Coordinates of C-alpha atoms and ligand atoms in Angstrom, one line a residue:
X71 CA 0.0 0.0 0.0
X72 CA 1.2 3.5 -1.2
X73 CA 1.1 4.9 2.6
X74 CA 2.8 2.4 3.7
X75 CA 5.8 2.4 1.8
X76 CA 5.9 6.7 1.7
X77 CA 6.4 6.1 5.8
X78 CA 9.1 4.4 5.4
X79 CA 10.7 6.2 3.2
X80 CA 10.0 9.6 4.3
X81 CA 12.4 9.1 7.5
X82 CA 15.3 9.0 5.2
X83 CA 15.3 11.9 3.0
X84 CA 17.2 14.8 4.0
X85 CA 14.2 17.2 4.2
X86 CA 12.2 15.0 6.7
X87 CA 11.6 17.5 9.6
X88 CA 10.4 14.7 11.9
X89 CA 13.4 12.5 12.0
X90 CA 14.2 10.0 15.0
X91 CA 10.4 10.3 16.2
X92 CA 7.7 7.7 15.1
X93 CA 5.6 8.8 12.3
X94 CA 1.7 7.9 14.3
X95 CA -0.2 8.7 10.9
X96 CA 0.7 9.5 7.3
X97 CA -2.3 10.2 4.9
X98 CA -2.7 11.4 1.3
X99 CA -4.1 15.0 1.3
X100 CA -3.9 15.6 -2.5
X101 CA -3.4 13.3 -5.6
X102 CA -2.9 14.8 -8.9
X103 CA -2.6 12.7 -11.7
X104 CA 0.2 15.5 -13.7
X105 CA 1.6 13.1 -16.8
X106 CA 1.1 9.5 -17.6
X107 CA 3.2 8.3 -14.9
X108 CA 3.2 11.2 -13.0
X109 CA 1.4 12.8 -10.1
X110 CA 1.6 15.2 -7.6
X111 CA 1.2 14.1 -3.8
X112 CA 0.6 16.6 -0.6
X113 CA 1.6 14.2 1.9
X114 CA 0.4 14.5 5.5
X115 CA 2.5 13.1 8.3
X116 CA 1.4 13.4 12.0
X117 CA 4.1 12.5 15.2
X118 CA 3.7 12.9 18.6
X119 CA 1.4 16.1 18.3
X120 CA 2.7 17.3 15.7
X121 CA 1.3 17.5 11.8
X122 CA 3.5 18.0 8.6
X123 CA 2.9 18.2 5.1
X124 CA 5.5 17.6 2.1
X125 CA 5.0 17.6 -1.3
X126 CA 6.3 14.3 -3.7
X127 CA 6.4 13.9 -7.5
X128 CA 5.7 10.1 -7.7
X129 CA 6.4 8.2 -10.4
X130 CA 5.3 5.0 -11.4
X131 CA 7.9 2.0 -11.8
X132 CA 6.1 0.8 -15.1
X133 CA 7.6 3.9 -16.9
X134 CA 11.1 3.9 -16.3
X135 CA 11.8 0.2 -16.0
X136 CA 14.2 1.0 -12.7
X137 CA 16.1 3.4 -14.0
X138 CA 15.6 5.5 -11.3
X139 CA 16.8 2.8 -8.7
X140 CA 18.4 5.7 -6.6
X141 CA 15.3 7.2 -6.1
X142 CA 13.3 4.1 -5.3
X143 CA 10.6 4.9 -2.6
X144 CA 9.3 1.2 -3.1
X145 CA 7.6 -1.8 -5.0
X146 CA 6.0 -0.4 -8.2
X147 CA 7.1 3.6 -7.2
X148 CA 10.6 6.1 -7.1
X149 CA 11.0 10.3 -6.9
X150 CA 10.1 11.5 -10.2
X151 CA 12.4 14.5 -9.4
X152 CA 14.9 12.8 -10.8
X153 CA 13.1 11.9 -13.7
X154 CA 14.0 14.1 -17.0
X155 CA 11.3 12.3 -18.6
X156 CA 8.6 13.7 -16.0
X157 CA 9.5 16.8 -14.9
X158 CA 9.4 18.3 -18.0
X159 CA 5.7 18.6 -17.6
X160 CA 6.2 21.5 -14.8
X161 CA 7.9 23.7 -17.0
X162 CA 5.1 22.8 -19.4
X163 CA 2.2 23.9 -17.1
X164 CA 4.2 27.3 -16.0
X165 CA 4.4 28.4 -19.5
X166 CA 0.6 27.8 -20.1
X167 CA -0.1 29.0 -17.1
X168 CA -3.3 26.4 -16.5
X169 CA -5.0 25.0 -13.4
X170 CA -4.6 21.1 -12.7
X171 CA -7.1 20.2 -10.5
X172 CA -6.0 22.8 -6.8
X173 CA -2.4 23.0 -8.6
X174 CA -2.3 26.3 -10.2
X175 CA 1.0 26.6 -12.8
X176 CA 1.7 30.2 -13.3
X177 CA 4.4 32.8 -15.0
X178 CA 5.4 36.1 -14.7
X179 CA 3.8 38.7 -17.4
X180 CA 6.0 38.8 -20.7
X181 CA 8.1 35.7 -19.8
X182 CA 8.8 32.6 -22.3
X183 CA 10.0 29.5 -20.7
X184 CA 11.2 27.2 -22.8
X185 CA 9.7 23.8 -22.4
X186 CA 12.3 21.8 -24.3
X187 CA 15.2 21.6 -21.8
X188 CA 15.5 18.5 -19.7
X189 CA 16.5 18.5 -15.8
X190 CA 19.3 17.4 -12.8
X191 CA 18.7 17.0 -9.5
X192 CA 21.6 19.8 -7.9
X193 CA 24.0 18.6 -5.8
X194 CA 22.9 17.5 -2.5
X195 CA 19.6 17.0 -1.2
X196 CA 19.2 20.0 1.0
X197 CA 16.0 21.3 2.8
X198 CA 14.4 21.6 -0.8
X199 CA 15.1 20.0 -4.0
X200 CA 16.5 22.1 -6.9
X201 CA 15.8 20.9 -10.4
X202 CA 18.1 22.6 -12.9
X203 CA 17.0 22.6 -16.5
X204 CA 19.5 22.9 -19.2
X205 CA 21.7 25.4 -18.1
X206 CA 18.9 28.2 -18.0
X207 CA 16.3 27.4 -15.0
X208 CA 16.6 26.2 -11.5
X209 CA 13.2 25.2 -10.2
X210 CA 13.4 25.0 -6.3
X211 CA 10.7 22.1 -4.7
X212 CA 9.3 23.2 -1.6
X213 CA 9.2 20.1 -0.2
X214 CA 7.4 20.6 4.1
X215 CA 5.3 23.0 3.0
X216 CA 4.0 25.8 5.1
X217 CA 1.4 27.7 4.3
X218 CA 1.5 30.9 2.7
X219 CA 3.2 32.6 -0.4
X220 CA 7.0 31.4 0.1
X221 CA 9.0 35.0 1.2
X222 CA 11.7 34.0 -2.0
X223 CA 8.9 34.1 -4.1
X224 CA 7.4 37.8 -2.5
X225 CA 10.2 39.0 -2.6
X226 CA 12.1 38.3 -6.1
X227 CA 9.0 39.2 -7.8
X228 CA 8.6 42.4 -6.3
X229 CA 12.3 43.5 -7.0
X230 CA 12.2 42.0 -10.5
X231 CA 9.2 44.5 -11.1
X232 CA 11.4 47.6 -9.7
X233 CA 14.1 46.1 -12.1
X234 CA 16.6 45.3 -9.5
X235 CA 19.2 43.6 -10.7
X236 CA 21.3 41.6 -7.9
X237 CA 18.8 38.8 -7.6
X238 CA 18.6 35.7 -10.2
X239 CA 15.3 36.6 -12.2
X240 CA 12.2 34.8 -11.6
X241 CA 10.2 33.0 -14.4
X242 CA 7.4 31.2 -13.0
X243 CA 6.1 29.2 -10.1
X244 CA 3.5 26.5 -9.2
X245 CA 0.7 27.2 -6.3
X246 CA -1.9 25.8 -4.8
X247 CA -4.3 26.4 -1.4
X248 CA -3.3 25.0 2.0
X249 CA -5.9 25.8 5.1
X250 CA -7.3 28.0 2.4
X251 CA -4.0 30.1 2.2
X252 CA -2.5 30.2 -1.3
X253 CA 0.4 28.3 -1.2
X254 CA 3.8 28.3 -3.2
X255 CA 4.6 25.1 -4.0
X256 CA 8.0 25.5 -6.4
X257 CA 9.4 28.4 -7.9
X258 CA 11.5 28.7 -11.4
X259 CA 14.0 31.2 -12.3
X260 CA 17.3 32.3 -13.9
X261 CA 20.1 29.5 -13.2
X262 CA 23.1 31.1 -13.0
X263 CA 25.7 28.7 -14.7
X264 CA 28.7 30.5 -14.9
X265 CA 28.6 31.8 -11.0
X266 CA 30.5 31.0 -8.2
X267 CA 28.9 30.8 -4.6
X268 CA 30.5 33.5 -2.2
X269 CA 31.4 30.8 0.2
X270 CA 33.6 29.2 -2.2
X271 CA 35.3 32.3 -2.9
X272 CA 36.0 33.0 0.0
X273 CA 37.3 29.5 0.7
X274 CA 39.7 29.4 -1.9
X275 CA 41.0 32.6 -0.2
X276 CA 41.3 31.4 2.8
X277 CA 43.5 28.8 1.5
X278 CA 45.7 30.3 -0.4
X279 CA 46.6 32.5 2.3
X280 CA 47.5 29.3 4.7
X281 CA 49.4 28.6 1.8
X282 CA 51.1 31.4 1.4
X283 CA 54.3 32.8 3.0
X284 CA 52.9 36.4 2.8
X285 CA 52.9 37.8 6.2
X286 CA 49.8 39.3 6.2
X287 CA 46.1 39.2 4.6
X288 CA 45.8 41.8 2.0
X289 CA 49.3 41.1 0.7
X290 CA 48.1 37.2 0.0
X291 CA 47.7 36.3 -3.4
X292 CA 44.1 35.1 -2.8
X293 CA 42.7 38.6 -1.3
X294 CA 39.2 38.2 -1.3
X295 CA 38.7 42.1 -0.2
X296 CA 37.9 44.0 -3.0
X297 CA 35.1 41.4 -3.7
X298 CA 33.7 41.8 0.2
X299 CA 34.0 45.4 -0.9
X300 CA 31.8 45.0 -3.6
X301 CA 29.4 42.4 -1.7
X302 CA 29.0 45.5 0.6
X303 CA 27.9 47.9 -1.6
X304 CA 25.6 45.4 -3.9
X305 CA 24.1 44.6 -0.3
X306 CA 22.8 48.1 0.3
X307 CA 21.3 48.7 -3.3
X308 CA 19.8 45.4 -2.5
X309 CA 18.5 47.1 0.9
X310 CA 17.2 50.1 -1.0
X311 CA 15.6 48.2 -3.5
X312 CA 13.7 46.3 -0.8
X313 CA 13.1 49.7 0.7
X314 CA 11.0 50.7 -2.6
X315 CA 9.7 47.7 -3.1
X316 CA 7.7 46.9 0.5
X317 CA 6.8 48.9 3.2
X318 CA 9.0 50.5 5.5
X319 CA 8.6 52.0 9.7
X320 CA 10.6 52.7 12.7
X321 CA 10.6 50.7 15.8
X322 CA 9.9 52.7 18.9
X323 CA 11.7 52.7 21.7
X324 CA 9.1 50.1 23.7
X325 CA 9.2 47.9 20.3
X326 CA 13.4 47.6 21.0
X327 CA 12.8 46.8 24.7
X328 CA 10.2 43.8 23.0
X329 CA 12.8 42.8 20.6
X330 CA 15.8 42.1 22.9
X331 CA 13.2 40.2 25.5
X332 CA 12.7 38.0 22.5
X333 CA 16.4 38.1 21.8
X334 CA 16.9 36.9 25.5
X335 CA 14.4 34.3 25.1
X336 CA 15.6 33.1 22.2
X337 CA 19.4 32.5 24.0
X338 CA 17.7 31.3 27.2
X339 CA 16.0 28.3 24.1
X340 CA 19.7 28.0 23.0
X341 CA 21.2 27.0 26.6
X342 CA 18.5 25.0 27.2
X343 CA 19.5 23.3 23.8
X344 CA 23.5 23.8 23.9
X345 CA 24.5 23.9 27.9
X346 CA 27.7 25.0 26.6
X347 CA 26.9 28.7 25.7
X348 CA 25.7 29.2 28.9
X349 CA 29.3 30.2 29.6
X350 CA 29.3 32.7 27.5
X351 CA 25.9 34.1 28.2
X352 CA 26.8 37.0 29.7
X353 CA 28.8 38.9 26.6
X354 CA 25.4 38.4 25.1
X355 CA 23.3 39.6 28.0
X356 CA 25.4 43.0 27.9
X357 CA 25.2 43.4 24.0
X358 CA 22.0 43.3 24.4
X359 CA 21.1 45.3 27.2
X360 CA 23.3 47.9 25.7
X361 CA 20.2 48.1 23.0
X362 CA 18.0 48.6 25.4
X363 CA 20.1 51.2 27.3
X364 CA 20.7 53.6 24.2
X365 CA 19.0 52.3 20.9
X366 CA 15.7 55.1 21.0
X367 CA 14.5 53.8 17.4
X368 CA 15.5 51.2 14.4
X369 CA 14.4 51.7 11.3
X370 CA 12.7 48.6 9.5
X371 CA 12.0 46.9 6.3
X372 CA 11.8 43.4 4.7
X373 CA 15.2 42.0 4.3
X374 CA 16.6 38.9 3.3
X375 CA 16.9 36.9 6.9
X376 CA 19.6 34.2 6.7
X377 CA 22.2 36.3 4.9
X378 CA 25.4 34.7 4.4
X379 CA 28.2 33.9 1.8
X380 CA 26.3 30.6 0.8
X381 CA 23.7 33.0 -0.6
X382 CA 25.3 35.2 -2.9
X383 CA 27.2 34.6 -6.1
X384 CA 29.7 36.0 -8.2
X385 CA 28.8 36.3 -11.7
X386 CA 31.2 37.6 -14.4
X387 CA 29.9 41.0 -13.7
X388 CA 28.4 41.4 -10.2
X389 CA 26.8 39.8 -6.7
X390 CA 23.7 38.5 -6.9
X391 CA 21.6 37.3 -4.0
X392 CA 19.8 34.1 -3.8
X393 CA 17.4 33.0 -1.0
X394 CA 15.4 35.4 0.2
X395 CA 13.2 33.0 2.8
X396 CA 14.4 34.3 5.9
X397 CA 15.6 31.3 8.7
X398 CA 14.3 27.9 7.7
X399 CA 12.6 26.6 10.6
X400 CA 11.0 30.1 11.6
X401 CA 7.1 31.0 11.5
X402 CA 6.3 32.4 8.0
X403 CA 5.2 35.5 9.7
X404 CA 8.5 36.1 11.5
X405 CA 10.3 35.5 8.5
X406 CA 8.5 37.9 6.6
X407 CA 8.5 40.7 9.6
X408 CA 10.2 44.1 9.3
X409 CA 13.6 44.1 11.1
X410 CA 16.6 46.2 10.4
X411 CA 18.9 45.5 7.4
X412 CA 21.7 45.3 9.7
X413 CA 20.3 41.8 10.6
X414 CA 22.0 41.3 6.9
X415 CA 25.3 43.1 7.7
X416 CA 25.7 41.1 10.9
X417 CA 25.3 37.6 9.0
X418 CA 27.6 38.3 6.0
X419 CA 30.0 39.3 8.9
X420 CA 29.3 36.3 11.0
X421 CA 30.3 34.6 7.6
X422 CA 33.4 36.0 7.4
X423 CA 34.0 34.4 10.6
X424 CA 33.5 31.1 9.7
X425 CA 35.0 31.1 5.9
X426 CA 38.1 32.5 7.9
X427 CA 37.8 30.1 11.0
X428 CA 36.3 26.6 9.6
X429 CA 39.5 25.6 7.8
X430 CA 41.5 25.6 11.1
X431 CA 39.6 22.6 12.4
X432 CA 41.5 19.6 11.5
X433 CA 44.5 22.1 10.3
X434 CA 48.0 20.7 11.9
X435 CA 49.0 24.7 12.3
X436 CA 45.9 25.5 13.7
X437 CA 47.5 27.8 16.4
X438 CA 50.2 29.1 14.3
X439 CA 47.7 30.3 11.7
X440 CA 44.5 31.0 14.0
X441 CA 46.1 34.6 14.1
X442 CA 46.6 34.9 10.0
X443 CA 42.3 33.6 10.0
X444 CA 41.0 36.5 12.4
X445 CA 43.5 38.9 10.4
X446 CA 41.5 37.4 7.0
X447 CA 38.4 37.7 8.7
X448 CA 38.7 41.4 10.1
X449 CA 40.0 42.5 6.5
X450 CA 36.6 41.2 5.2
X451 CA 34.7 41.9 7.8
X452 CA 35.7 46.2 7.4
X453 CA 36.2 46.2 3.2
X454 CA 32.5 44.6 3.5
X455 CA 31.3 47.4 5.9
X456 CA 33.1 50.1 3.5
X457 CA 31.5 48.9 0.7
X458 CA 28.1 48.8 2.3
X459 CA 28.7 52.6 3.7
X460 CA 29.8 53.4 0.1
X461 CA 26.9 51.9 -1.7
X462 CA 24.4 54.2 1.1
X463 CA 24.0 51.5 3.5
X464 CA 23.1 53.6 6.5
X465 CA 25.8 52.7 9.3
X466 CA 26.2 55.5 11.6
X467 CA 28.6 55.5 14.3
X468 CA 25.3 54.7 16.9
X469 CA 25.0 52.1 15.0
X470 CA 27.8 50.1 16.1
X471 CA 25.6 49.2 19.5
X472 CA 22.9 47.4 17.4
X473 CA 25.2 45.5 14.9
X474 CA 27.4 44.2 17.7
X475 CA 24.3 42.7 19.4
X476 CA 22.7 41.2 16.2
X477 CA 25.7 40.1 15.6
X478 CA 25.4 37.9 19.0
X479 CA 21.8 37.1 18.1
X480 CA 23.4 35.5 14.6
X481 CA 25.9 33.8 17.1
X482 CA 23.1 32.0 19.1
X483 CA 21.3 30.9 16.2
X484 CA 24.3 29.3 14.5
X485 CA 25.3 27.3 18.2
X486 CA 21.8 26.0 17.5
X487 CA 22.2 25.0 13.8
X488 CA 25.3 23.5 14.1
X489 CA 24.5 21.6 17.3
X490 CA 21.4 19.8 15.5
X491 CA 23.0 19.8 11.9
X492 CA 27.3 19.9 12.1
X493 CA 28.4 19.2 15.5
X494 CA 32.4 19.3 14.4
X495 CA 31.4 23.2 13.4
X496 CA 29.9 24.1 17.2
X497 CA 33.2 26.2 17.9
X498 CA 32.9 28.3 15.1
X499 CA 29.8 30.3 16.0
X500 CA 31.1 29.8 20.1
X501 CA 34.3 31.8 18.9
X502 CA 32.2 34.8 18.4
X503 CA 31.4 35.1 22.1
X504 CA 35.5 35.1 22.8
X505 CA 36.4 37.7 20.6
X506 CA 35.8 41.4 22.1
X507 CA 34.6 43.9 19.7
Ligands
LIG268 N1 19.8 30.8 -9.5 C1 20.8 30.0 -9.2 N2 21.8 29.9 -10.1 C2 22.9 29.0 -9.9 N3 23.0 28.3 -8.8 C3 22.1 28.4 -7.8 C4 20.9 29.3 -8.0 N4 20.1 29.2 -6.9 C5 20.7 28.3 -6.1 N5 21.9 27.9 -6.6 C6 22.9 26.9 -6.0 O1 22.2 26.2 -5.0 C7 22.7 26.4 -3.7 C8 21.6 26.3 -2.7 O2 20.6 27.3 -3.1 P1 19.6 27.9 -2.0 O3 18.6 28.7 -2.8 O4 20.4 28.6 -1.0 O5 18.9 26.6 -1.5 P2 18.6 26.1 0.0 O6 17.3 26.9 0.4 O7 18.3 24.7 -0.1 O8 19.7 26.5 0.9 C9 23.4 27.7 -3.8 O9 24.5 27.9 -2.9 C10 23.9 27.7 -5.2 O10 25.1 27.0 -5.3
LIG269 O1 21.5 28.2 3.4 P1 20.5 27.8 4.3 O2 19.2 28.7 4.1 O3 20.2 26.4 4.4 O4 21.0 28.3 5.8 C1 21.3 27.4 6.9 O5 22.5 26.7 6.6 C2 23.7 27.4 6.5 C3 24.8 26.5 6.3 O6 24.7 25.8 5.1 C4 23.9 28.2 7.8 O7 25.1 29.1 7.6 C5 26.1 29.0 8.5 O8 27.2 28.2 7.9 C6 27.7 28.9 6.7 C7 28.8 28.0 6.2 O9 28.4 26.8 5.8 C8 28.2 30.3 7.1 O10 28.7 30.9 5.9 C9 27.1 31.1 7.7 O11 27.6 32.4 8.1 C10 26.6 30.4 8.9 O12 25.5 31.1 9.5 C11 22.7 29.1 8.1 O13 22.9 29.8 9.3 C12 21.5 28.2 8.2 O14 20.3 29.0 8.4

C-alpha cells in the first residue's frame, strides 16, 4: 500500500523535519494525476502532536523500467524529481499557465520558458530539492510546506518589477491552497551557470593564504577584499531596492525593549539546547542590554533573513543574491517581519568568521595560523562594511551598538544550527562570544 511504503521512506530523505520520532499517521491529502506516470502528492504526516505536510512527485515504476533505482521509494514507485522524462511537464504547465485540479502553474507577465530543456537534481539534497534545467532554470521544490506565499517568491518578484538587478530573475512558479491560504509550491528562475557561490570564494582565499608565506592578509595572493567590498555595496542597493519595493517604519523605543526580550528568550532556548553557551551568556546579555540602554528607534524593512556567503554569487559581472526566505525553521510571519537591514550586515560578517575560522579545524598549524584567520576575517569583515557605507548602506557611528548585538543574536542561532546539523562546526559560531569587539 502506497502509505505504507511513503512512511518508510520519508524518514530517510534529508528534508524529513520529523526525523528520530515515530511517524503515528501518514495520509494522502492531495493526488494529482500531472503526466502519464506522473502525479503530484501533498503528503500529511502526523508525530507525537505534531502535523506536517510535504510535497512528492511520484512516479510509477512501469515507466522507467528501474532506471531510477536511486530514487526508489518502493515496489512499483521512485522520486520523479529525478526523472528528466517527467519533470518536464512542470515547465510545461508554467508556460501555459493552466489549473490542474487545486495546482495552479503560473508565470510572470512577458516571460517565455522554454519547455524543451531537460532537468538534474543539484548537488545535495538540502532542505528543498533544486531541479536545474538545461543550463537556463533552477526550479526550487518546496518540499514541508508551510502555508502561505513562500518569502523568495514575494520578494524576487517584487524587485524583478522595480528592475533590480542583484537577484537571479524569476520565471514562473507552481501554487496551490493550504488551510485556504495560497500556497507556493516550487518556484522557477534564472540558473546562473557561470557563477561561483560566495562561500567558495571566500574559501579558496582562505586557503591560499594558509598557503602562502605572505605575512599578512591583503598582501596574500588570494585577497578576497575587493570582492567583500563590492558584496557591501551590492548589499545596500539590495537594501534600498527592498526599501522601494515593500513597506518601510521605525521601531519605537518600547518595540526595542520587546525585541531584545525575544532576543533573550531566544538565548535562554539556545542554553536550554547547547548547555555549553551558557558560559558565554553574559557577553550576550550585555550586548543586548546595551540596546536597550541607548538604541531610541530602528528603522525597519523586509530584508533577506539568513544572509550569508552561501547566498550570494559572483557572476562575471556582479553579486547577486539568492534565498530570500528568511531562517528555515521560523514561523512564516517572522520570517516575513520588518527588522533592520543590519540583521543582513551582521550575518555576511558572522560569515566571514566562519570562511576564515572553519579551515583551522583539523588544520595541523591551527594555532600558528588562527592569528593569519581572524587577520582574514577582520580584513573582510571592514572592506564589506566600507562597501556597504559606500553603496548608502546607512551605518552610523550609533549604529555600532545594534550590529554588535545582532551580531550575538546570529551567534546564538548558528550554536543552534550546528548543534542539530554539524556538531564538528559548534566552535565556530562559540568563537564569536571570545572575541571582544
Ligand atoms: N539561480 C541560481 N543559479 C545558480 N546556482 C544556484 C541558483 N540558486 C541556487 N543555486 C545553488 O544552489 C545552492 C543552494 O541554493 P539555495 O537557494 O540557498 O537553497 P537552500 O534553500 O536549499 O539553501 C546555492 O548555494 C547555489 O550553489
Ligand atoms: O543556506 P540555508 O538557508 O540552508 O542556511 C542554513 O544553513 C547554513 C549552512 O549551510 C547556515 O550558515 C552557517 O554556515 C555557513 C557556512 O556553511 C556560514 O557561511 C554562515 O555564516 C553560517 O550562518 C545558516 O545559518 C542556516 O540558516
Amino acid at each position: 500500500m502506497l502509505t505504507q511504503l511513503l512512511t518508510g521512506w520519508i524518514t530517510h530523505q534529508r528534508w524529513f523535519a520529523g526525523k528520530g520520532r515515530p511517524i503515528d499517521e501518514l495520509g494522502i491529502d492531495s493526488d494529482v494525476e500531472l503526466a502519464p506516470g506522473l502525479r503530484h502528492l501533498i503528503i500529511s504526516v502526523h508525530q507525537a502532536g505534531t502535523h506536517d505536510r510535504y510535497q512528492l512527485l511520484l512516479g510509477a515504476d512501469g515507466h522507467t523500467s528501474g532506471r531510477y533505482s536511486h530514487a526508489r521509494i518502493g515496489e512499483g514507485y521512485y522520486d520523479a524529481a529525478y526523472d528528466p522524462d517527467l519533470t518536464g511537464t512542470l515547465l510545461t504547465g508554467m508556460a501555459d499557465g493552466h489549473d490542474l485540479g487545486p495546482l495552479r502553474f503560473r508565470h510572470l507577465e512577458g516571460v517565455e520558458i522554454d519547455t524543451s530543456l531537460r532537468s538534474l537534481v543539484l548537488g545535495a539534497e538540502q532542505s528543498n530539492t533544486s531541479l536545474v534545467y538545461g543550463e537556463t532554470y533552477i526550479c526550487k521544490l518546496f518540499r514541508r510546506l508551510i502555508p502561505g506565499v513562500n518569502p523568495e517568491l514575494e520578494i524576487v518578484t517584487a524587485l524583478a518589477r522595480h528592475g533590480a538587478h542583484h537577484i537571479a530573475q524569476p520565471y514562473g512558479w507552481i501554487e496551490t491552497d493550504l488551510d485556504g491560504e495560497p500556497t507556493t509550491l516550487a518556484m522557477t528562475q534564472e540558473f546562473l551557470a557561470t557563477a561561483n557561490d560566495g562561500w567558495a570564494l571566500a574559501l579558496a582565499s582562505v586557503r591560499d593564504l594558509y598557503a602562502s608565506f605572505d605575512p599578512s592578509a591583503c598582501d596574500a595572493g588570494g585577497d578576497f577584499s575587493s570582492e567583500a567590498y563590492r558584496l557591501g555595496v551590492a548589499t545596500a542597493e539590495v537594501h534600498r531596492e527592498l526599501a522601494a519595493a515593500f513597506p518601510t517604519d521605525v521601531m519605537e523605543s518600547q518595540d526595542v525593549k520587546q525585541m531584545v526580550e525575544d532576543h533573550r528568550r531566544r538565548l535562554a532556548g539556545a542554553i536550554a539546547e547547547v548547555p555549553q553557551l551558557a558560559a558565554y551568556a553574559p557577553v550576550a546579555q550585555e550586548a543586548y542590554q546595551r540596546v536597550a540602554d541607548v538604541v531610541a528607534e530602528i528603522p525597519v524593512q523586509r530584508v533577506h533573513g539568513d544572509y550569508h556567503l552561501g547566498q550570494v554569487m559572483r557572476t562575471t559581472t556582479d553579486w547577486v543574491v539568492l534565498d530570500f526566505e528568511g531562517e528555515p525553521g521560523q514561523p512564516l510571519a517572522e520570517r516575513r517581519a520588518l527588522s533592520s537591514p543590519l540583521r543582513d550586515v551582521a550575518g555576511m560578517l558572522r560569515s566571514f568568521d566562519y570562511a576564515a575560522r572553519h579551515l583551522l579545524a583539523d588544520h595541523p598549524d591551527a594555532d600558528e595560523l588562527r592569528p593569519r584567520a581572524i587577520e582574514w576575517a577582520e580584513l573582510n569583515r571592514s572592506s564589506f562594511l566600507a562597501g556597504y557605507s559606500a553603496g548608502g548602506g546607512r551605518l552610523q557611528a550609533e549604529d555600532a551598538v545594534l550590529l554588535r548585538a545582532l551580531e550575538l543574536v546570529k551567534a546564538v542561532y548558528e550554536v543552534t544550527y550546528e548543534a542539530r546539523n554539524r556538531p564538528a562546526w559548534l566552535p565556530i559560531p562559540m568563537a564569536a562570544f571570545q572575541v571582544e569587539r
